[in-house]
């Protein structure tokens, strides 16, 4: 098991590798490298606590008490390791003098034409705590959009290169999925492969949508597709597949801190922000399963990477704090040394650290190419009860608009069929109660005359909430250097570290994709006989957050939490930050891992691809460390080498 | 019933007609005392007593918004919102100014437990999101139809003098009066502040 120490205790330590950030990438690398015999220090800026069952239950209670049940609502705000929050943004009426249509408070400084609507959380496990658990692989054509469709950037590796690492990542994360469907989509190419677990059962809503299988829908850019509902691979405990791993089978891993619990999803329907039974996979599991060569220190905010002689780096400097939340108190500065330094923070955190350290930026690409999956919502009232607010966030989608011809015209998109009613689009079902009652007064502040009480209220809510359909349509955003993260000396957080300054917009290809998706959603609702309720128009003259007009049509986008691109991968040091192993071109022992390395993210939730990349990097880091040891052996003689642990 | 304080018992009896849930269901939430205290705290004890007195005149019958003066109407709505969601809502400005001008007028969840006890989930035979999980694979099951207005009224033991006629016609009329929530224009907007849904834009509408 991972050894837990305070930041003070590990001060002046020396490790084979130091990893900054105990999220998915960091935890995967720590486990993998320690299994190969290397000593690893995992430094986490945020607080721990969730690795104990009592601490975890506290987060569940925090979520239940929150008015806005947003992705970070299970975690309190920490002033010394601040996180961006979707609650930080507000729309603002246009003043006509070029001010952006939003205001941003909180951790991010935002100065783009439109807001970057994505958050992450700096806590043990990182965004791997509040993620949904959707793990579709990327499609072969996603890796070469520049060559094939003339937009974005190509990867220096292919989907074929990643297949074994995808499979390894699916074992580590614990994936349930329908292998046959994914093979038909073209994302799994190994004929013998099966997922560790059978697919998570699809929802009654999916069944409702399946009745239009075979219908032809045309999107807003004239791309036509025949629909077929397809299940979503998920890192969520389902029924183990006895045929997995040459019939060795798979044993699901459950909750950390409570044995024999969480080994199967029980339908809490709150994967984002928190699974109360931990049937949803999280980095805590990997930390728990790691051996004692991994040391973990939370409340340790890395402030910079330390340079050594030549191009090498030497370790990191970090600062500890005590207490928590708004009462956290900054402590002393510390240093640790390591042969390999691995930045495994969020894409934006990695960029911020590299920029602040003045490292790895000979290409000037650090911080640039910031991506997300701008997500447009569409919602409607079905013609019968569909059973919303049950099961995982989404269990199926329409994949047809993700691939193939049409990508040259507009960004592709993946249509998620939501199992959670209109919660994201309208604040339902609580907002249904408020509207049905008429509470809150009219625009004039007066008490409303109309509203329902008693049996009428209960019936009307049951009838209509039970018919809520919502589509979440994630649109690919290609790498674009104009979308970027920078830092400035006068923009710092309470500990004195630079805050990310975000410059963001949706450029033409994406906007076309959002419009195309919106029109496709209209066609789908029509086929389903559902009453469309989608509304992206300004309210009382104020455009909603993420609003833009496409050809006179009001549209909005949300953030998907899929930050990527900020230390982009490529073959050439002139125009990329890391190589295909996520090693920085400029420094032979500095790695920057995570979604920040991705040259494109297709229409797949990026965690699985990120995990596959981390495992691919682990092999290379292992080789690097072996080479360093060989060198040390030659230089210092066999005796010295033997004394090494 | 000795274990239930008289004021809580009375409060729950009076909430049946407002909520459309029977006494047993309201008791079963375990929230009666907490909600009574929350309402007293938000509205002022004396003012809330006055409200309950007014409501007592209508006991056992259905309540319509026009039966109550405007501030009582808003108090009634807030109490129902509390039962349905576990949260106290933002009130109409005029009502808030009259009741608690020195307190902030903002939605809050009473407790982690009250959220779990929200009645809204029962209306469509669901479960509170993030609690009371119904079990592996239950999301595949066809949902049951919610009970009709007639059934609910009967279950609550309420007289139906205002609700004669065919239930289909009644239900269509209720749906015509029902307001749906509109778009959440920012993620921090509390549910009780979300605007009402609007009619879809038609060709030729002004921008």
PDB file of N, CA, C and O in Angstrom, chain A residues 234-268:
ATOM      1  N   UNK A 234     -17.791   2.041 -19.818  1.00  0.00           N
ATOM      2  CA  UNK A 234     -17.718   2.821 -18.581  1.00  0.00           C
ATOM      3  C   UNK A 234     -16.754   2.177 -17.581  1.00  0.00           C
ATOM      4  O   UNK A 234     -16.724   0.960 -17.452  1.00  0.00           O
ATOM      5  N   UNK A 235     -16.045   3.036 -16.841  1.00  0.00           N
ATOM      6  CA  UNK A 235     -15.178   2.549 -15.772  1.00  0.00           C
ATOM      7  C   UNK A 235     -16.019   2.459 -14.502  1.00  0.00           C
ATOM      8  O   UNK A 235     -15.881   3.255 -13.578  1.00  0.00           O
ATOM      9  N   UNK A 236     -16.917   1.501 -14.529  1.00  0.00           N
ATOM     10  CA  UNK A 236     -17.929   1.383 -13.479  1.00  0.00           C
ATOM     11  C   UNK A 236     -18.166  -0.111 -13.279  1.00  0.00           C
ATOM     12  O   UNK A 236     -18.255  -0.846 -14.258  1.00  0.00           O
ATOM     13  N   UNK A 237     -18.253  -0.526 -12.037  1.00  0.00           N
ATOM     14  CA  UNK A 237     -18.358  -1.959 -11.802  1.00  0.00           C
ATOM     15  C   UNK A 237     -19.695  -2.522 -12.262  1.00  0.00           C
ATOM     16  O   UNK A 237     -20.759  -2.041 -11.900  1.00  0.00           O
ATOM     17  N   UNK A 238     -19.561  -3.565 -13.084  1.00  0.00           N
ATOM     18  CA  UNK A 238     -20.715  -4.253 -13.641  1.00  0.00           C
ATOM     19  C   UNK A 238     -20.489  -5.741 -13.385  1.00  0.00           C
ATOM     20  O   UNK A 238     -19.808  -6.115 -12.422  1.00  0.00           O
ATOM     21  N   UNK A 239     -20.994  -6.583 -14.256  1.00  0.00           N
ATOM     22  CA  UNK A 239     -20.807  -8.020 -14.072  1.00  0.00           C
ATOM     23  C   UNK A 239     -19.491  -8.447 -14.721  1.00  0.00           C
ATOM     24  O   UNK A 239     -19.286  -8.177 -15.909  1.00  0.00           O
ATOM     25  N   UNK A 240     -18.598  -9.091 -13.967  1.00  0.00           N
ATOM     26  CA  UNK A 240     -17.320  -9.484 -14.558  1.00  0.00           C
ATOM     27  C   UNK A 240     -17.513 -10.443 -15.730  1.00  0.00           C
ATOM     28  O   UNK A 240     -18.445 -11.244 -15.726  1.00  0.00           O
ATOM     29  N   UNK A 241     -16.639 -10.319 -16.710  1.00  0.00           N
ATOM     30  CA  UNK A 241     -16.706 -11.194 -17.875  1.00  0.00           C
ATOM     31  C   UNK A 241     -15.759 -12.387 -17.663  1.00  0.00           C
ATOM     32  O   UNK A 241     -14.546 -12.207 -17.639  1.00  0.00           O
ATOM     33  N   UNK A 242     -16.308 -13.602 -17.498  1.00  0.00           N
ATOM     34  CA  UNK A 242     -15.442 -14.760 -17.244  1.00  0.00           C
ATOM     35  C   UNK A 242     -14.507 -15.045 -18.415  1.00  0.00           C
ATOM     36  O   UNK A 242     -13.475 -15.709 -18.244  1.00  0.00           O
ATOM     37  N   UNK A 243     -14.836 -14.535 -19.590  1.00  0.00           N
ATOM     38  CA  UNK A 243     -13.993 -14.773 -20.764  1.00  0.00           C
ATOM     39  C   UNK A 243     -12.804 -13.823 -20.868  1.00  0.00           C
ATOM     40  O   UNK A 243     -11.959 -13.958 -21.757  1.00  0.00           O
ATOM     41  N   UNK A 244     -12.724 -12.871 -19.939  1.00  0.00           N
ATOM     42  CA  UNK A 244     -11.664 -11.860 -20.015  1.00  0.00           C
ATOM     43  C   UNK A 244     -10.292 -12.484 -19.771  1.00  0.00           C
ATOM     44  O   UNK A 244     -10.171 -13.411 -18.969  1.00  0.00           O
ATOM     45  N   UNK A 245      -9.298 -11.933 -20.447  1.00  0.00           N
ATOM     46  CA  UNK A 245      -7.898 -12.300 -20.222  1.00  0.00           C
ATOM     47  C   UNK A 245      -7.710 -13.815 -20.376  1.00  0.00           C
ATOM     48  O   UNK A 245      -7.291 -14.501 -19.435  1.00  0.00           O
ATOM     49  N   UNK A 246      -8.034 -14.315 -21.569  1.00  0.00           N
ATOM     50  CA  UNK A 246      -7.936 -15.752 -21.871  1.00  0.00           C
ATOM     51  C   UNK A 246      -8.628 -16.592 -20.797  1.00  0.00           C
ATOM     52  O   UNK A 246      -8.065 -17.555 -20.277  1.00  0.00           O
ATOM     53  N   UNK A 247      -9.846 -16.180 -20.481  1.00  0.00           N
ATOM     54  CA  UNK A 247     -10.708 -16.896 -19.516  1.00  0.00           C
ATOM     55  C   UNK A 247     -10.167 -16.889 -18.081  1.00  0.00           C
ATOM     56  O   UNK A 247     -10.589 -17.702 -17.263  1.00  0.00           O
ATOM     57  N   UNK A 248      -9.240 -15.974 -17.782  1.00  0.00           N
ATOM     58  CA  UNK A 248      -8.826 -15.838 -16.392  1.00  0.00           C
ATOM     59  C   UNK A 248      -9.860 -15.024 -15.605  1.00  0.00           C
ATOM     60  O   UNK A 248      -9.901 -15.084 -14.386  1.00  0.00           O
ATOM     61  N   UNK A 249     -10.671 -14.275 -16.336  1.00  0.00           N
ATOM     62  CA  UNK A 249     -11.710 -13.492 -15.668  1.00  0.00           C
ATOM     63  C   UNK A 249     -11.177 -12.205 -15.062  1.00  0.00           C
ATOM     64  O   UNK A 249     -10.011 -11.843 -15.232  1.00  0.00           O
ATOM     65  N   UNK A 250     -12.039 -11.522 -14.358  1.00  0.00           N
ATOM     66  CA  UNK A 250     -11.687 -10.223 -13.772  1.00  0.00           C
ATOM     67  C   UNK A 250     -12.399 -10.075 -12.442  1.00  0.00           C
ATOM     68  O   UNK A 250     -13.587 -10.367 -12.333  1.00  0.00           O
ATOM     69  N   UNK A 251     -11.675  -9.622 -11.441  1.00  0.00           N
ATOM     70  CA  UNK A 251     -12.271  -9.381 -10.127  1.00  0.00           C
ATOM     71  C   UNK A 251     -12.456  -7.867  -9.948  1.00  0.00           C
ATOM     72  O   UNK A 251     -11.470  -7.132  -9.897  1.00  0.00           O
ATOM     73  N   UNK A 252     -13.704  -7.390  -9.857  1.00  0.00           N
ATOM     74  CA  UNK A 252     -13.905  -5.945  -9.704  1.00  0.00           C
ATOM     75  C   UNK A 252     -13.280  -5.430  -8.411  1.00  0.00           C
ATOM     76  O   UNK A 252     -13.246  -6.144  -7.407  1.00  0.00           O
ATOM     77  N   UNK A 253     -12.770  -4.208  -8.496  1.00  0.00           N
ATOM     78  CA  UNK A 253     -12.201  -3.570  -7.313  1.00  0.00           C
ATOM     79  C   UNK A 253     -13.210  -2.575  -6.771  1.00  0.00           C
ATOM     80  O   UNK A 253     -13.713  -1.732  -7.520  1.00  0.00           O
ATOM     81  N   UNK A 254     -13.471  -2.692  -5.485  1.00  0.00           N
ATOM     82  CA  UNK A 254     -14.529  -1.855  -4.909  1.00  0.00           C
ATOM     83  C   UNK A 254     -13.997  -0.651  -4.167  1.00  0.00           C
ATOM     84  O   UNK A 254     -12.982  -0.066  -4.526  1.00  0.00           O
ATOM     85  N   UNK A 255     -14.699  -0.309  -3.084  1.00  0.00           N
ATOM     86  CA  UNK A 255     -14.420   0.925  -2.352  1.00  0.00           C
ATOM     87  C   UNK A 255     -13.088   0.855  -1.617  1.00  0.00           C
ATOM     88  O   UNK A 255     -12.684  -0.197  -1.146  1.00  0.00           O
ATOM     89  N   UNK A 256     -12.437   2.002  -1.522  1.00  0.00           N
ATOM     90  CA  UNK A 256     -11.221   2.126  -0.726  1.00  0.00           C
ATOM     91  C   UNK A 256     -11.652   2.527   0.684  1.00  0.00           C
ATOM     92  O   UNK A 256     -12.413   3.469   0.865  1.00  0.00           O
ATOM     93  N   UNK A 257     -11.203   1.802   1.664  1.00  0.00           N
ATOM     94  CA  UNK A 257     -11.549   2.141   3.044  1.00  0.00           C
ATOM     95  C   UNK A 257     -12.735   1.367   3.574  1.00  0.00           C
ATOM     96  O   UNK A 257     -13.076   1.487   4.745  1.00  0.00           O
ATOM     97  N   UNK A 258     -13.395   0.593   2.735  1.00  0.00           N
ATOM     98  CA  UNK A 258     -14.517  -0.230   3.197  1.00  0.00           C
ATOM     99  C   UNK A 258     -14.505  -1.522   2.381  1.00  0.00           C
ATOM    100  O   UNK A 258     -14.894  -1.519   1.214  1.00  0.00           O
ATOM    101  N   UNK A 259     -14.032  -2.608   2.971  1.00  0.00           N
ATOM    102  CA  UNK A 259     -13.871  -3.830   2.183  1.00  0.00           C
ATOM    103  C   UNK A 259     -15.200  -4.392   1.673  1.00  0.00           C
ATOM    104  O   UNK A 259     -16.241  -4.204   2.304  1.00  0.00           O
ATOM    105  N   UNK A 260     -15.143  -5.077   0.553  1.00  0.00           N
ATOM    106  CA  UNK A 260     -16.293  -5.769  -0.031  1.00  0.00           C
ATOM    107  C   UNK A 260     -17.477  -4.844  -0.284  1.00  0.00           C
ATOM    108  O   UNK A 260     -18.629  -5.211  -0.068  1.00  0.00           O
ATOM    109  N   UNK A 261     -17.183  -3.654  -0.682  1.00  0.00           N
ATOM    110  CA  UNK A 261     -18.254  -2.682  -0.923  1.00  0.00           C
ATOM    111  C   UNK A 261     -17.995  -2.016  -2.274  1.00  0.00           C
ATOM    112  O   UNK A 261     -16.855  -1.846  -2.673  1.00  0.00           O
ATOM    113  N   UNK A 262     -19.077  -1.675  -2.950  1.00  0.00           N
ATOM    114  CA  UNK A 262     -18.929  -0.941  -4.213  1.00  0.00           C
ATOM    115  C   UNK A 262     -18.462  -1.792  -5.375  1.00  0.00           C
ATOM    116  O   UNK A 262     -17.955  -1.277  -6.366  1.00  0.00           O
ATOM    117  N   UNK A 263     -18.648  -3.101  -5.266  1.00  0.00           N
ATOM    118  CA  UNK A 263     -18.157  -3.960  -6.348  1.00  0.00           C
ATOM    119  C   UNK A 263     -19.123  -4.038  -7.522  1.00  0.00           C
ATOM    120  O   UNK A 263     -18.842  -4.676  -8.532  1.00  0.00           O
ATOM    121  N   UNK A 264     -20.263  -3.419  -7.365  1.00  0.00           N
ATOM    122  CA  UNK A 264     -21.173  -3.278  -8.489  1.00  0.00           C
ATOM    123  C   UNK A 264     -21.959  -1.975  -8.344  1.00  0.00           C
ATOM    124  O   UNK A 264     -22.305  -1.578  -7.230  1.00  0.00           O
ATOM    125  N   UNK A 265     -22.234  -1.340  -9.485  1.00  0.00           N
ATOM    126  CA  UNK A 265     -23.025  -0.111  -9.501  1.00  0.00           C
ATOM    127  C   UNK A 265     -24.432  -0.431  -8.990  1.00  0.00           C
ATOM    128  O   UNK A 265     -25.025  -1.430  -9.384  1.00  0.00           O
ATOM    129  N   UNK A 266     -24.949   0.404  -8.074  1.00  0.00           N
ATOM    130  CA  UNK A 266     -26.293   0.164  -7.558  1.00  0.00           C
ATOM    131  C   UNK A 266     -27.280   1.250  -7.974  1.00  0.00           C
ATOM    132  O   UNK A 266     -28.407   1.289  -7.514  1.00  0.00           O
ATOM    133  N   UNK A 267     -26.835   2.151  -8.862  1.00  0.00           N
ATOM    134  CA  UNK A 267     -27.771   3.125  -9.416  1.00  0.00           C
ATOM    135  C   UNK A 267     -28.033   4.325  -8.530  1.00  0.00           C
ATOM    136  O   UNK A 267     -29.166   4.771  -8.404  1.00  0.00           O
ATOM    137  N   UNK A 268     -26.991   4.883  -7.924  1.00  0.00           N
ATOM    138  CA  UNK A 268     -27.188   6.117  -7.168  1.00  0.00           C
ATOM    139  C   UNK A 268     -27.494   7.311  -8.072  1.00  0.00           C
ATOM    140  O   UNK A 268     -28.054   8.303  -7.634  1.00  0.00           O
TER     141      UNK A 268
END
